mmCIF file of C-alpha atoms in Angstrom:
data_model
loop_
_atom_site.group_PDB
_atom_site.id
_atom_site.type_symbol
_atom_site.label_atom_id
_atom_site.label_comp_id
_atom_site.label_asym_id
_atom_site.label_seq_id
_atom_site.Cartn_x
_atom_site.Cartn_y
_atom_site.Cartn_z
ATOM 1 C CA MET A 1 -86.458 -16.152 43.964
ATOM 2 C CA PHE A 2 -85.366 -12.651 43.067
ATOM 3 C CA SER A 3 -81.713 -13.473 43.751
ATOM 4 C CA SER A 4 -81.878 -16.668 41.671
ATOM 5 C CA VAL A 5 -83.288 -14.739 38.743
ATOM 6 C CA PHE A 6 -80.508 -12.187 39.104
ATOM 7 C CA ARG A 7 -77.849 -14.919 39.062
ATOM 8 C CA LYS A 8 -79.425 -16.463 35.989
ATOM 9 C CA LEU A 9 -79.425 -13.172 34.132
ATOM 10 C CA PHE A 10 -75.998 -12.017 35.285
ATOM 11 C CA PRO A 11 -73.781 -15.062 35.981
ATOM 12 C CA ARG A 12 -70.263 -14.579 37.294
ATOM 13 C CA ASP A 13 -68.655 -16.490 34.445
ATOM 14 C CA ARG A 14 -69.546 -14.543 31.341
ATOM 15 C CA PRO A 15 -68.491 -15.460 27.809
ATOM 16 C CA ALA A 16 -65.536 -13.428 26.578
ATOM 17 C CA ARG A 17 -66.530 -10.454 24.496
ATOM 18 C CA ARG A 18 -65.307 -10.924 20.987
ATOM 19 C CA ARG A 19 -66.020 -8.893 17.910
ATOM 20 C CA PRO A 20 -65.911 -10.769 14.578
ATOM 21 C CA ARG A 21 -63.500 -9.368 12.005
ATOM 22 C CA ALA A 22 -64.984 -10.453 8.663
ATOM 23 C CA TYR A 23 -65.556 -7.246 6.682
ATOM 24 C CA GLN A 24 -67.460 -6.952 3.415
ATOM 25 C CA PRO A 25 -66.871 -4.640 0.438
ATOM 26 C CA HIS A 26 -67.984 -1.038 0.770
ATOM 27 C CA ILE A 27 -71.244 0.099 -0.786
ATOM 28 C CA ASP A 28 -70.766 3.504 -2.407
ATOM 29 C CA VAL A 29 -73.622 6.001 -2.757
ATOM 30 C CA LEU A 30 -73.702 8.551 -5.566
ATOM 31 C CA GLU A 31 -75.401 11.927 -5.524
ATOM 32 C CA GLU A 32 -79.094 11.704 -6.406
ATOM 33 C CA ARG A 33 -82.069 14.011 -6.766
ATOM 34 C CA ALA A 34 -84.117 14.497 -3.615
ATOM 35 C CA VAL A 35 -87.779 13.438 -3.490
ATOM 36 C CA PRO A 36 -90.727 14.785 -1.432
ATOM 37 C CA ALA A 37 -90.620 14.260 2.338
ATOM 38 C CA ILE A 38 -91.844 10.877 3.547
ATOM 39 C CA THR A 39 -93.202 10.632 7.102
ATOM 40 C CA THR A 40 -94.062 6.907 7.216
ATOM 41 C CA ARG A 41 -92.466 4.028 5.332
ATOM 42 C CA LEU A 42 -93.844 0.467 5.551
ATOM 43 C CA ALA A 43 -92.612 -2.796 4.028
ATOM 44 C CA ALA A 44 -95.112 -5.529 3.069
ATOM 45 C CA ASP A 45 -96.418 -7.536 0.119
ATOM 46 C CA PHE A 46 -99.160 -5.273 -1.237
ATOM 47 C CA ASN A 47 -99.935 -7.182 -4.459
ATOM 48 C CA GLY A 48 -99.655 -10.742 -3.148
ATOM 49 C CA ASP A 49 -96.761 -11.938 -5.341
ATOM 50 C CA GLY A 50 -94.599 -13.032 -2.404
ATOM 51 C CA ARG A 51 -92.144 -10.143 -2.691
ATOM 52 C CA THR A 52 -91.934 -7.341 -0.125
ATOM 53 C CA ASP A 53 -92.905 -3.915 -1.486
ATOM 54 C CA ILE A 54 -92.586 -0.394 -0.069
ATOM 55 C CA ALA A 55 -95.406 1.974 0.953
ATOM 56 C CA GLN A 56 -94.427 5.604 1.556
ATOM 57 C CA PHE A 57 -96.761 8.188 3.082
ATOM 58 C CA GLU A 58 -96.264 11.710 1.787
ATOM 59 C CA SER A 59 -97.535 14.103 4.450
ATOM 60 C CA SER A 60 -97.879 17.187 2.234
ATOM 61 C CA ASN A 61 -100.865 15.688 0.397
ATOM 62 C CA ALA A 62 -101.680 12.750 2.725
ATOM 63 C CA SER A 63 -101.136 10.168 -0.004
ATOM 64 C CA TRP A 64 -99.819 6.613 -0.003
ATOM 65 C CA HIS A 65 -97.200 5.935 -2.682
ATOM 66 C CA ILE A 66 -96.478 2.276 -3.464
ATOM 67 C CA ARG A 67 -93.360 0.906 -5.122
ATOM 68 C CA LEU A 68 -93.734 -2.753 -6.052
ATOM 69 C CA SER A 69 -90.722 -5.066 -5.998
ATOM 70 C CA SER A 70 -89.698 -6.889 -9.170
ATOM 71 C CA GLY A 71 -87.150 -8.951 -7.254
ATOM 72 C CA SER A 72 -84.243 -6.777 -8.354
ATOM 73 C CA SER A 73 -85.629 -3.218 -8.124
ATOM 74 C CA PHE A 74 -88.650 -1.179 -7.085
ATOM 75 C CA GLY A 75 -91.112 -0.205 -9.788
ATOM 76 C CA VAL A 76 -92.572 3.185 -10.626
ATOM 77 C CA ASP A 77 -93.846 5.292 -7.724
ATOM 78 C CA ARG A 78 -97.668 5.151 -7.918
ATOM 79 C CA VAL A 79 -100.304 6.808 -5.722
ATOM 80 C CA TRP A 80 -102.671 4.190 -4.308
ATOM 81 C CA SER A 81 -104.796 6.457 -2.089
ATOM 82 C CA ALA A 82 -105.059 10.049 -0.885
ATOM 83 C CA PHE A 83 -106.822 11.460 2.162
ATOM 84 C CA GLY A 84 -108.605 14.795 2.308
ATOM 85 C CA THR A 85 -107.003 15.641 5.643
ATOM 86 C CA THR A 86 -103.218 16.035 5.707
ATOM 87 C CA SER A 87 -102.681 16.279 9.473
ATOM 88 C CA GLY A 88 -103.802 14.195 12.447
ATOM 89 C CA TRP A 89 -102.623 10.746 11.317
ATOM 90 C CA THR A 90 -100.905 9.305 14.379
ATOM 91 C CA LYS A 91 -100.522 5.568 13.674
ATOM 92 C CA GLN A 92 -100.237 3.650 10.404
ATOM 93 C CA ILE A 93 -99.739 -0.133 10.448
ATOM 94 C CA VAL A 94 -99.760 -3.047 8.022
ATOM 95 C CA GLY A 95 -101.859 -6.206 8.134
ATOM 96 C CA ASP A 96 -104.041 -8.472 6.000
ATOM 97 C CA PHE A 97 -107.357 -7.288 7.378
ATOM 98 C CA ASN A 98 -109.601 -9.236 4.965
ATOM 99 C CA ASN A 99 -107.413 -12.361 4.562
ATOM 100 C CA ASP A 100 -106.993 -12.149 0.789
ATOM 101 C CA GLY A 101 -103.209 -12.563 0.760
ATOM 102 C CA LYS A 102 -102.459 -8.906 0.064
ATOM 103 C CA ALA A 103 -101.192 -6.466 2.693
ATOM 104 C CA ASP A 104 -103.480 -3.582 3.697
ATOM 105 C CA ILE A 105 -102.854 -0.433 5.751
ATOM 106 C CA ALA A 106 -104.791 0.772 8.806
ATOM 107 C CA ASN A 107 -104.549 4.527 9.428
ATOM 108 C CA PHE A 108 -105.494 5.973 12.832
ATOM 109 C CA TYR A 109 -106.864 9.514 12.741
ATOM 110 C CA GLY A 110 -106.124 10.859 16.212
ATOM 111 C CA PRO A 111 -108.438 13.909 16.406
ATOM 112 C CA ASN A 112 -111.542 11.704 15.983
ATOM 113 C CA ALA A 113 -110.035 8.381 17.176
ATOM 114 C CA VAL A 114 -111.005 6.642 13.937
ATOM 115 C CA TRP A 115 -109.415 3.663 12.170
ATOM 116 C CA TRP A 116 -109.507 4.083 8.383
ATOM 117 C CA VAL A 117 -108.463 0.875 6.591
ATOM 118 C CA GLY A 118 -107.107 0.839 3.041
ATOM 119 C CA LEU A 119 -107.773 -2.606 1.573
ATOM 120 C CA SER A 120 -105.382 -3.494 -1.238
ATOM 121 C CA THR A 121 -106.769 -4.462 -4.641
ATOM 122 C CA GLY A 122 -103.236 -5.169 -5.883
ATOM 123 C CA SER A 123 -103.051 -1.791 -7.628
ATOM 124 C CA SER A 124 -104.764 0.625 -5.217
ATOM 125 C CA PHE A 125 -106.306 0.985 -1.750
ATOM 126 C CA ARG A 126 -110.066 1.031 -1.088
ATOM 127 C CA VAL A 127 -110.316 3.202 2.034
ATOM 128 C CA ALA A 128 -113.228 3.094 4.491
ATOM 129 C CA ASN A 129 -113.999 3.940 8.127
ATOM 130 C CA TRP A 130 -113.767 0.718 10.118
ATOM 131 C CA SER A 131 -114.046 1.935 13.707
ATOM 132 C CA THR A 132 -114.742 5.065 15.769
ATOM 133 C CA PHE A 133 -113.811 5.110 19.452
ATOM 134 C CA GLY A 134 -115.868 6.992 22.037
ATOM 135 C CA THR A 135 -112.732 8.297 23.744
ATOM 136 C CA LYS A 136 -110.450 10.367 21.519
ATOM 137 C CA THR A 137 -107.367 10.678 23.731
ATOM 138 C CA GLY A 138 -105.266 8.253 25.765
ATOM 139 C CA TRP A 139 -104.596 5.596 23.109
ATOM 140 C CA SER A 140 -100.898 4.716 23.162
ATOM 141 C CA THR A 141 -99.644 1.331 21.916
ATOM 142 C CA GLN A 142 -101.550 -0.037 18.905
ATOM 143 C CA ILE A 143 -100.282 -3.343 17.502
ATOM 144 C CA THR A 144 -101.486 -5.971 15.049
ATOM 145 C CA GLY A 145 -102.038 -9.688 15.468
ATOM 146 C CA ASP A 146 -104.566 -12.428 14.765
ATOM 147 C CA PHE A 147 -106.071 -12.565 18.240
ATOM 148 C CA ASN A 148 -108.964 -14.930 17.440
ATOM 149 C CA ARG A 149 -107.194 -17.142 14.862
ATOM 150 C CA ASP A 150 -109.567 -16.488 11.956
ATOM 151 C CA GLY A 151 -106.847 -15.537 9.457
ATOM 152 C CA ARG A 152 -107.665 -11.818 9.510
ATOM 153 C CA THR A 153 -105.404 -9.231 11.129
ATOM 154 C CA ASP A 154 -106.822 -7.489 14.204
ATOM 155 C CA ILE A 155 -105.598 -4.488 16.224
ATOM 156 C CA ALA A 156 -104.987 -4.314 19.971
ATOM 157 C CA ASN A 157 -105.313 -0.770 21.340
ATOM 158 C CA PHE A 158 -103.877 0.101 24.746
ATOM 159 C CA TYR A 159 -105.790 2.752 26.700
ATOM 160 C CA ALA A 160 -103.059 4.033 28.987
ATOM 161 C CA PRO A 161 -105.116 6.125 31.467
ATOM 162 C CA ALA A 162 -106.902 2.972 32.665
ATOM 163 C CA GLY A 163 -104.278 0.353 31.767
ATOM 164 C CA GLU A 164 -106.686 -1.482 29.460
ATOM 165 C CA TRP A 165 -106.407 -3.467 26.233
ATOM 166 C CA TRP A 166 -109.237 -2.954 23.753
ATOM 167 C CA VAL A 167 -109.082 -5.376 20.807
ATOM 168 C CA SER A 168 -110.561 -4.476 17.428
ATOM 169 C CA LEU A 169 -111.387 -7.792 15.747
ATOM 170 C CA SER A 170 -111.614 -7.628 11.962
ATOM 171 C CA ALA A 171 -114.809 -8.811 10.300
ATOM 172 C CA GLY A 172 -113.308 -8.289 6.848
ATOM 173 C CA ASN A 173 -114.891 -4.867 6.314
ATOM 174 C CA THR A 174 -115.135 -3.403 9.808
ATOM 175 C CA PHE A 175 -113.756 -3.704 13.342
ATOM 176 C CA VAL A 176 -115.673 -4.987 16.363
ATOM 177 C CA THR A 177 -113.987 -3.498 19.451
ATOM 178 C CA GLN A 178 -114.241 -4.817 23.012
ATOM 179 C CA ARG A 179 -112.253 -4.582 26.232
ATOM 180 C CA TRP A 180 -110.069 -7.660 26.686
ATOM 181 C CA ALA A 181 -107.958 -6.822 29.751
ATOM 182 C CA ALA A 182 -107.589 -4.329 32.581
ATOM 183 C CA PHE A 183 -104.343 -4.070 34.540
ATOM 184 C CA GLY A 184 -104.208 -3.098 38.186
ATOM 185 C CA THR A 185 -101.409 -0.638 37.432
ATOM 186 C CA ALA A 186 -102.077 1.947 34.728
ATOM 187 C CA SER A 187 -98.583 3.454 34.452
ATOM 188 C CA GLY A 188 -95.122 1.966 33.970
ATOM 189 C CA TRP A 189 -95.858 -0.191 30.924
ATOM 190 C CA THR A 190 -93.245 0.416 28.228
ATOM 191 C CA THR A 191 -92.562 -2.232 25.563
ATOM 192 C CA GLN A 192 -95.655 -4.153 24.448
ATOM 193 C CA LEU A 193 -95.200 -6.852 21.806
ATOM 194 C CA ALA A 194 -97.528 -9.225 19.951
ATOM 195 C CA GLY A 195 -96.575 -12.862 19.391
ATOM 196 C CA ASP A 196 -97.874 -16.401 19.823
ATOM 197 C CA PHE A 197 -96.210 -17.183 23.122
ATOM 198 C CA ASN A 198 -97.963 -20.501 23.831
ATOM 199 C CA GLY A 199 -98.124 -21.824 20.253
ATOM 200 C CA ASP A 200 -101.911 -22.137 19.993
ATOM 201 C CA GLY A 201 -102.189 -20.088 16.787
ATOM 202 C CA ARG A 202 -103.661 -17.010 18.477
ATOM 203 C CA SER A 203 -101.669 -13.810 18.969
ATOM 204 C CA ASP A 204 -100.896 -12.845 22.558
ATOM 205 C CA ILE A 205 -99.280 -9.730 24.051
ATOM 206 C CA ALA A 206 -96.163 -9.468 26.205
ATOM 207 C CA ASN A 207 -96.201 -6.370 28.420
ATOM 208 C CA PHE A 208 -92.997 -5.082 30.010
ATOM 209 C CA TYR A 209 -93.442 -3.377 33.376
ATOM 210 C CA ALA A 210 -90.310 -1.240 33.522
ATOM 211 C CA PRO A 211 -90.300 -0.215 37.209
ATOM 212 C CA ALA A 212 -89.850 -3.880 38.218
ATOM 213 C CA ALA A 213 -88.362 -5.159 34.909
ATOM 214 C CA ARG A 214 -91.038 -7.814 34.556
ATOM 215 C CA TRP A 215 -92.701 -9.437 31.563
ATOM 216 C CA TRP A 216 -96.432 -9.978 32.003
ATOM 217 C CA VAL A 217 -97.949 -12.038 29.168
ATOM 218 C CA SER A 218 -101.590 -11.658 28.151
ATOM 219 C CA LEU A 219 -102.598 -14.952 26.530
ATOM 220 C CA SER A 220 -105.540 -14.738 24.141
ATOM 221 C CA THR A 221 -108.562 -16.951 24.644
ATOM 222 C CA GLY A 222 -110.105 -15.693 21.404
ATOM 223 C CA SER A 223 -112.388 -13.276 23.221
ATOM 224 C CA GLY A 224 -110.219 -11.935 26.052
ATOM 225 C CA PHE A 225 -106.767 -11.924 27.656
ATOM 226 C CA ALA A 226 -105.560 -13.969 30.652
ATOM 227 C CA THR A 227 -102.535 -12.138 32.072
ATOM 228 C CA GLN A 228 -99.772 -13.720 34.150
ATOM 229 C CA LEU A 229 -96.233 -12.905 35.283
ATOM 230 C CA TRP A 230 -93.747 -14.756 33.069
ATOM 231 C CA SER A 231 -90.352 -13.381 34.160
ATOM 232 C CA ALA A 232 -88.596 -10.884 36.441
ATOM 233 C CA PHE A 233 -85.151 -9.464 35.681
ATOM 234 C CA GLY A 234 -82.606 -8.651 38.351
ATOM 235 C CA THR A 235 -81.713 -5.326 36.732
ATOM 236 C CA THR A 236 -84.550 -2.833 36.264
ATOM 237 C CA SER A 237 -82.793 -0.284 34.036
ATOM 238 C CA GLY A 238 -80.750 -0.473 30.843
ATOM 239 C CA TRP A 239 -83.118 -2.547 28.715
ATOM 240 C CA THR A 240 -83.374 -0.719 25.393
ATOM 241 C CA THR A 241 -84.449 -2.843 22.411
ATOM 242 C CA GLN A 242 -86.874 -5.734 22.932
ATOM 243 C CA VAL A 243 -88.018 -7.781 19.931
ATOM 244 C CA VAL A 244 -90.093 -10.887 19.220
ATOM 245 C CA GLY A 245 -89.015 -13.951 17.255
ATOM 246 C CA ASP A 246 -88.954 -17.739 17.407
ATOM 247 C CA PHE A 247 -85.270 -18.108 18.227
ATOM 248 C CA ASN A 248 -85.286 -21.881 18.830
ATOM 249 C CA ASN A 249 -87.904 -22.846 16.206
ATOM 250 C CA ASP A 250 -90.298 -24.591 18.583
ATOM 251 C CA GLY A 251 -93.424 -22.805 17.325
ATOM 252 C CA ARG A 252 -93.608 -20.407 20.270
ATOM 253 C CA SER A 253 -92.630 -16.730 20.197
ATOM 254 C CA ASP A 254 -89.665 -15.670 22.311
ATOM 255 C CA ILE A 255 -88.255 -12.245 23.249
ATOM 256 C CA ALA A 256 -84.733 -10.933 22.752
ATOM 257 C CA ASN A 257 -83.855 -8.210 25.265
ATOM 258 C CA TYR A 258 -80.929 -5.899 24.578
ATOM 259 C CA TYR A 259 -79.077 -4.702 27.670
ATOM 260 C CA GLY A 260 -77.416 -1.459 26.576
ATOM 261 C CA PRO A 261 -74.852 -0.946 29.366
ATOM 262 C CA GLY A 262 -73.336 -4.369 28.695
ATOM 263 C CA ALA A 263 -74.048 -4.504 24.939
ATOM 264 C CA GLN A 264 -75.654 -7.898 25.469
ATOM 265 C CA TRP A 265 -78.556 -9.852 24.026
ATOM 266 C CA TRP A 266 -80.507 -11.801 26.656
ATOM 267 C CA VAL A 267 -83.081 -14.135 25.085
ATOM 268 C CA SER A 268 -86.240 -15.136 26.940
ATOM 269 C CA LEU A 269 -87.331 -18.487 25.493
ATOM 270 C CA SER A 270 -90.990 -19.326 25.961
ATOM 271 C CA THR A 271 -91.915 -22.566 27.696
ATOM 272 C CA GLY A 272 -95.599 -21.963 26.975
ATOM 273 C CA GLY A 273 -96.244 -20.763 30.508
ATOM 274 C CA GLY A 274 -93.179 -18.671 31.300
ATOM 275 C CA PHE A 275 -89.820 -17.405 30.028
ATOM 276 C CA SER A 276 -86.395 -18.997 30.512
ATOM 277 C CA THR A 277 -83.797 -16.232 30.059
ATOM 278 C CA GLY A 278 -80.118 -16.601 29.212
ATOM 279 C CA LEU A 279 -77.212 -14.598 27.799
ATOM 280 C CA TRP A 280 -76.885 -15.187 24.036
ATOM 281 C CA ALA A 281 -74.378 -12.543 22.885
ATOM 282 C CA SER A 282 -71.930 -9.920 24.187
ATOM 283 C CA PHE A 283 -70.577 -7.179 21.919
ATOM 284 C CA SER A 284 -67.194 -5.560 22.549
ATOM 285 C CA THR A 285 -68.611 -2.118 21.762
ATOM 286 C CA ALA A 286 -71.399 -0.922 24.043
ATOM 287 C CA SER A 287 -72.411 2.278 22.257
ATOM 288 C CA GLY A 288 -73.253 3.072 18.648
ATOM 289 C CA TRP A 289 -75.829 0.377 17.941
ATOM 290 C CA GLY A 290 -78.846 1.786 16.124
ATOM 291 C CA THR A 291 -81.434 -0.286 14.252
ATOM 292 C CA GLN A 292 -81.869 -3.868 15.495
ATOM 293 C CA VAL A 293 -84.324 -6.028 13.540
ATOM 294 C CA VAL A 294 -85.453 -9.668 13.530
ATOM 295 C CA GLY A 295 -85.474 -11.968 10.515
ATOM 296 C CA ASP A 296 -84.389 -15.379 9.269
ATOM 297 C CA PHE A 297 -81.280 -14.278 7.391
ATOM 298 C CA ASN A 298 -79.933 -17.765 6.620
ATOM 299 C CA ARG A 299 -83.301 -19.515 6.098
ATOM 300 C CA ASP A 300 -82.811 -22.200 8.727
ATOM 301 C CA GLY A 301 -86.123 -21.607 10.532
ATOM 302 C CA LEU A 302 -84.485 -19.858 13.493
ATOM 303 C CA ALA A 303 -85.026 -16.133 14.081
ATOM 304 C CA ASP A 304 -81.854 -14.028 13.882
ATOM 305 C CA ILE A 305 -81.062 -10.359 14.615
ATOM 306 C CA ALA A 306 -79.406 -7.789 12.360
ATOM 307 C CA ASN A 307 -77.621 -5.041 14.312
ATOM 308 C CA PHE A 308 -76.607 -1.771 12.627
ATOM 309 C CA TYR A 309 -73.441 -0.191 14.007
ATOM 310 C CA ALA A 310 -73.927 3.448 13.035
ATOM 311 C CA PRO A 311 -70.386 4.847 13.578
ATOM 312 C CA ASN A 312 -69.010 2.555 10.848
ATOM 313 C CA ALA A 313 -72.280 1.992 8.959
ATOM 314 C CA GLN A 314 -71.989 -1.782 9.337
ATOM 315 C CA TRP A 315 -74.552 -4.546 9.547
ATOM 316 C CA TRP A 316 -73.584 -7.224 12.062
ATOM 317 C CA VAL A 317 -75.871 -10.269 11.925
ATOM 318 C CA SER A 318 -76.391 -12.456 14.986
ATOM 319 C CA LEU A 319 -77.386 -15.885 13.666
ATOM 320 C CA SER A 320 -79.280 -18.065 16.121
ATOM 321 C CA GLY A 321 -78.071 -21.564 16.868
ATOM 322 C CA GLY A 322 -81.098 -22.268 19.073
ATOM 323 C CA ALA A 323 -79.214 -21.570 22.308
ATOM 324 C CA GLY A 324 -76.974 -18.636 21.422
ATOM 325 C CA PHE A 325 -75.990 -16.116 18.738
ATOM 326 C CA SER A 326 -72.991 -16.211 16.387
ATOM 327 C CA THR A 327 -72.251 -12.664 15.190
ATOM 328 C CA SER A 328 -70.325 -11.522 12.104
ATOM 329 C CA SER A 329 -70.117 -8.512 9.799
ATOM 330 C CA TRP A 330 -72.304 -8.790 6.695
ATOM 331 C CA ALA A 331 -72.006 -5.325 5.112
ATOM 332 C CA VAL A 332 -70.111 -2.024 5.332
ATOM 333 C CA PHE A 333 -71.632 1.113 3.789
ATOM 334 C CA ASN A 334 -69.965 4.221 2.409
ATOM 335 C CA PRO A 335 -70.714 6.995 3.337
ATOM 336 C CA LYS A 336 -71.077 6.206 7.007
ATOM 337 C CA SER A 337 -73.822 8.699 7.859
ATOM 338 C CA GLY A 338 -77.326 9.334 6.532
ATOM 339 C CA TRP A 339 -78.807 5.842 6.869
ATOM 340 C CA ALA A 340 -82.227 5.480 8.510
ATOM 341 C CA ASN A 341 -85.618 3.772 8.120
ATOM 342 C CA GLN A 342 -84.098 0.311 8.006
ATOM 343 C CA VAL A 343 -86.625 -2.512 7.865
ATOM 344 C CA ALA A 344 -86.613 -6.240 7.152
ATOM 345 C CA GLY A 345 -88.463 -8.003 4.339
ATOM 346 C CA ASP A 346 -88.089 -10.667 1.661
ATOM 347 C CA PHE A 347 -87.678 -8.396 -1.345
ATOM 348 C CA ASN A 348 -86.870 -11.107 -3.899
ATOM 349 C CA ALA A 349 -89.075 -13.922 -2.495
ATOM 350 C CA ASP A 350 -86.229 -16.419 -2.016
ATOM 351 C CA GLY A 351 -87.074 -17.191 1.616
ATOM 352 C CA PHE A 352 -84.110 -15.265 3.050
ATOM 353 C CA THR A 353 -84.779 -12.088 5.027
ATOM 354 C CA ASP A 354 -83.295 -8.967 3.416
ATOM 355 C CA LEU A 355 -82.959 -5.342 4.568
ATOM 356 C CA LEU A 356 -84.140 -2.020 3.188
ATOM 357 C CA ASN A 357 -81.806 0.900 3.906
ATOM 358 C CA VAL A 358 -82.910 4.467 3.187
ATOM 359 C CA TYR A 359 -80.240 7.040 2.432
ATOM 360 C CA THR A 360 -82.026 10.044 3.906
ATOM 361 C CA PRO A 361 -80.165 12.910 2.160
ATOM 362 C CA THR A 362 -81.786 11.795 -1.124
ATOM 363 C CA ASN A 363 -84.466 9.325 0.081
ATOM 364 C CA ALA A 364 -82.787 6.674 -2.077
ATOM 365 C CA LEU A 365 -83.772 3.042 -1.414
ATOM 366 C CA TRP A 366 -80.917 0.538 -1.093
ATOM 367 C CA VAL A 367 -81.724 -3.164 -0.590
ATOM 368 C CA SER A 368 -79.327 -5.581 1.078
ATOM 369 C CA LEU A 369 -80.172 -9.059 -0.226
ATOM 370 C CA SER A 370 -79.118 -11.934 2.008
ATOM 371 C CA VAL A 371 -76.943 -14.605 0.419
ATOM 372 C CA THR A 372 -76.645 -16.772 3.552
ATOM 373 C CA SER A 373 -73.585 -15.156 5.183
ATOM 374 C CA VAL A 374 -73.288 -11.732 3.567
ATOM 375 C CA PHE A 375 -75.458 -8.925 2.183
ATOM 376 C CA SER A 376 -75.335 -7.908 -1.473
ATOM 377 C CA THR A 377 -76.422 -4.262 -1.534
ATOM 378 C CA THR A 378 -77.631 -2.288 -4.571
ATOM 379 C CA LYS A 379 -79.811 0.717 -5.206
ATOM 380 C CA TRP A 380 -83.394 -0.261 -5.995
ATOM 381 C CA GLY A 381 -85.012 3.143 -6.314
#
């Protein structure tokens, strides 16, 4: 079985590596005044108008600054909440924890192992203590999902020393935390991703066991996880980026695995009870790829991947055809260096996925709006 999996993942007859040549106009950046240091930047719809906004956490005074999207720019920087303690915040994630249609932020305070949730009112956050864990250390991966299908975002917390998943189910104003799974092996788990891998409406978790290059999927029952082996790769090293999306639009989450040494995307399509993995793209350049994010950039219902080639500051978009990727250049930036904190969102609410690009020397926010086969990039704030 191992050899058959290896042949499936690395067939002898590989598609020829070709690099598309369609270049887009340069985006020029002017000198701008620097702003205070931002340690966390999150993209979500915080006022429920359908447009993606930006939340920026300023560490010096532990405050959340929100800039709402108008569809063509970001509005005035406004403080929505401030914490009394400036240090110790280890994890900050977005979700709709009370199911009111507005994005909220959960903030994990590491020294006391406490989740503080800021519920959005549309113009500010109402912050309260939602959960305190008995064990302060050892919490590693913490990811969001709707694990019991009630419409409210929950948080799965991985306790690495014991190889356990503890799920904090949202009750709308607090978390109820219970152990949902215990793995026989505590170490070796690297990438852990939430998605609906069997299409039942409940979030599940895919766990990658790096030493054997295997995906183990923990399917949610609504009150616990049932974990099974879904795939084994022939090559154990070299897997760098691994992202979730529905790449064939069948209602089940799939996983795209980037193999760095070969500059290849291998997509693991879910069958509902396992993964079927095939080669979807080969890039001619193996090194230099930085940010790689999932979105539906041409609004056809299929998940695509935007790949940022840092040496030339280019966005190359791999559009899914359901069984493979077609890759072309969508944007070229000038200058070439200084770009970071690149995230996907629908910033003008037209149904196409767009990209936020932060020019770090000045913390300027540049948005690349998708227009089906190219990005139109302008400064938004």
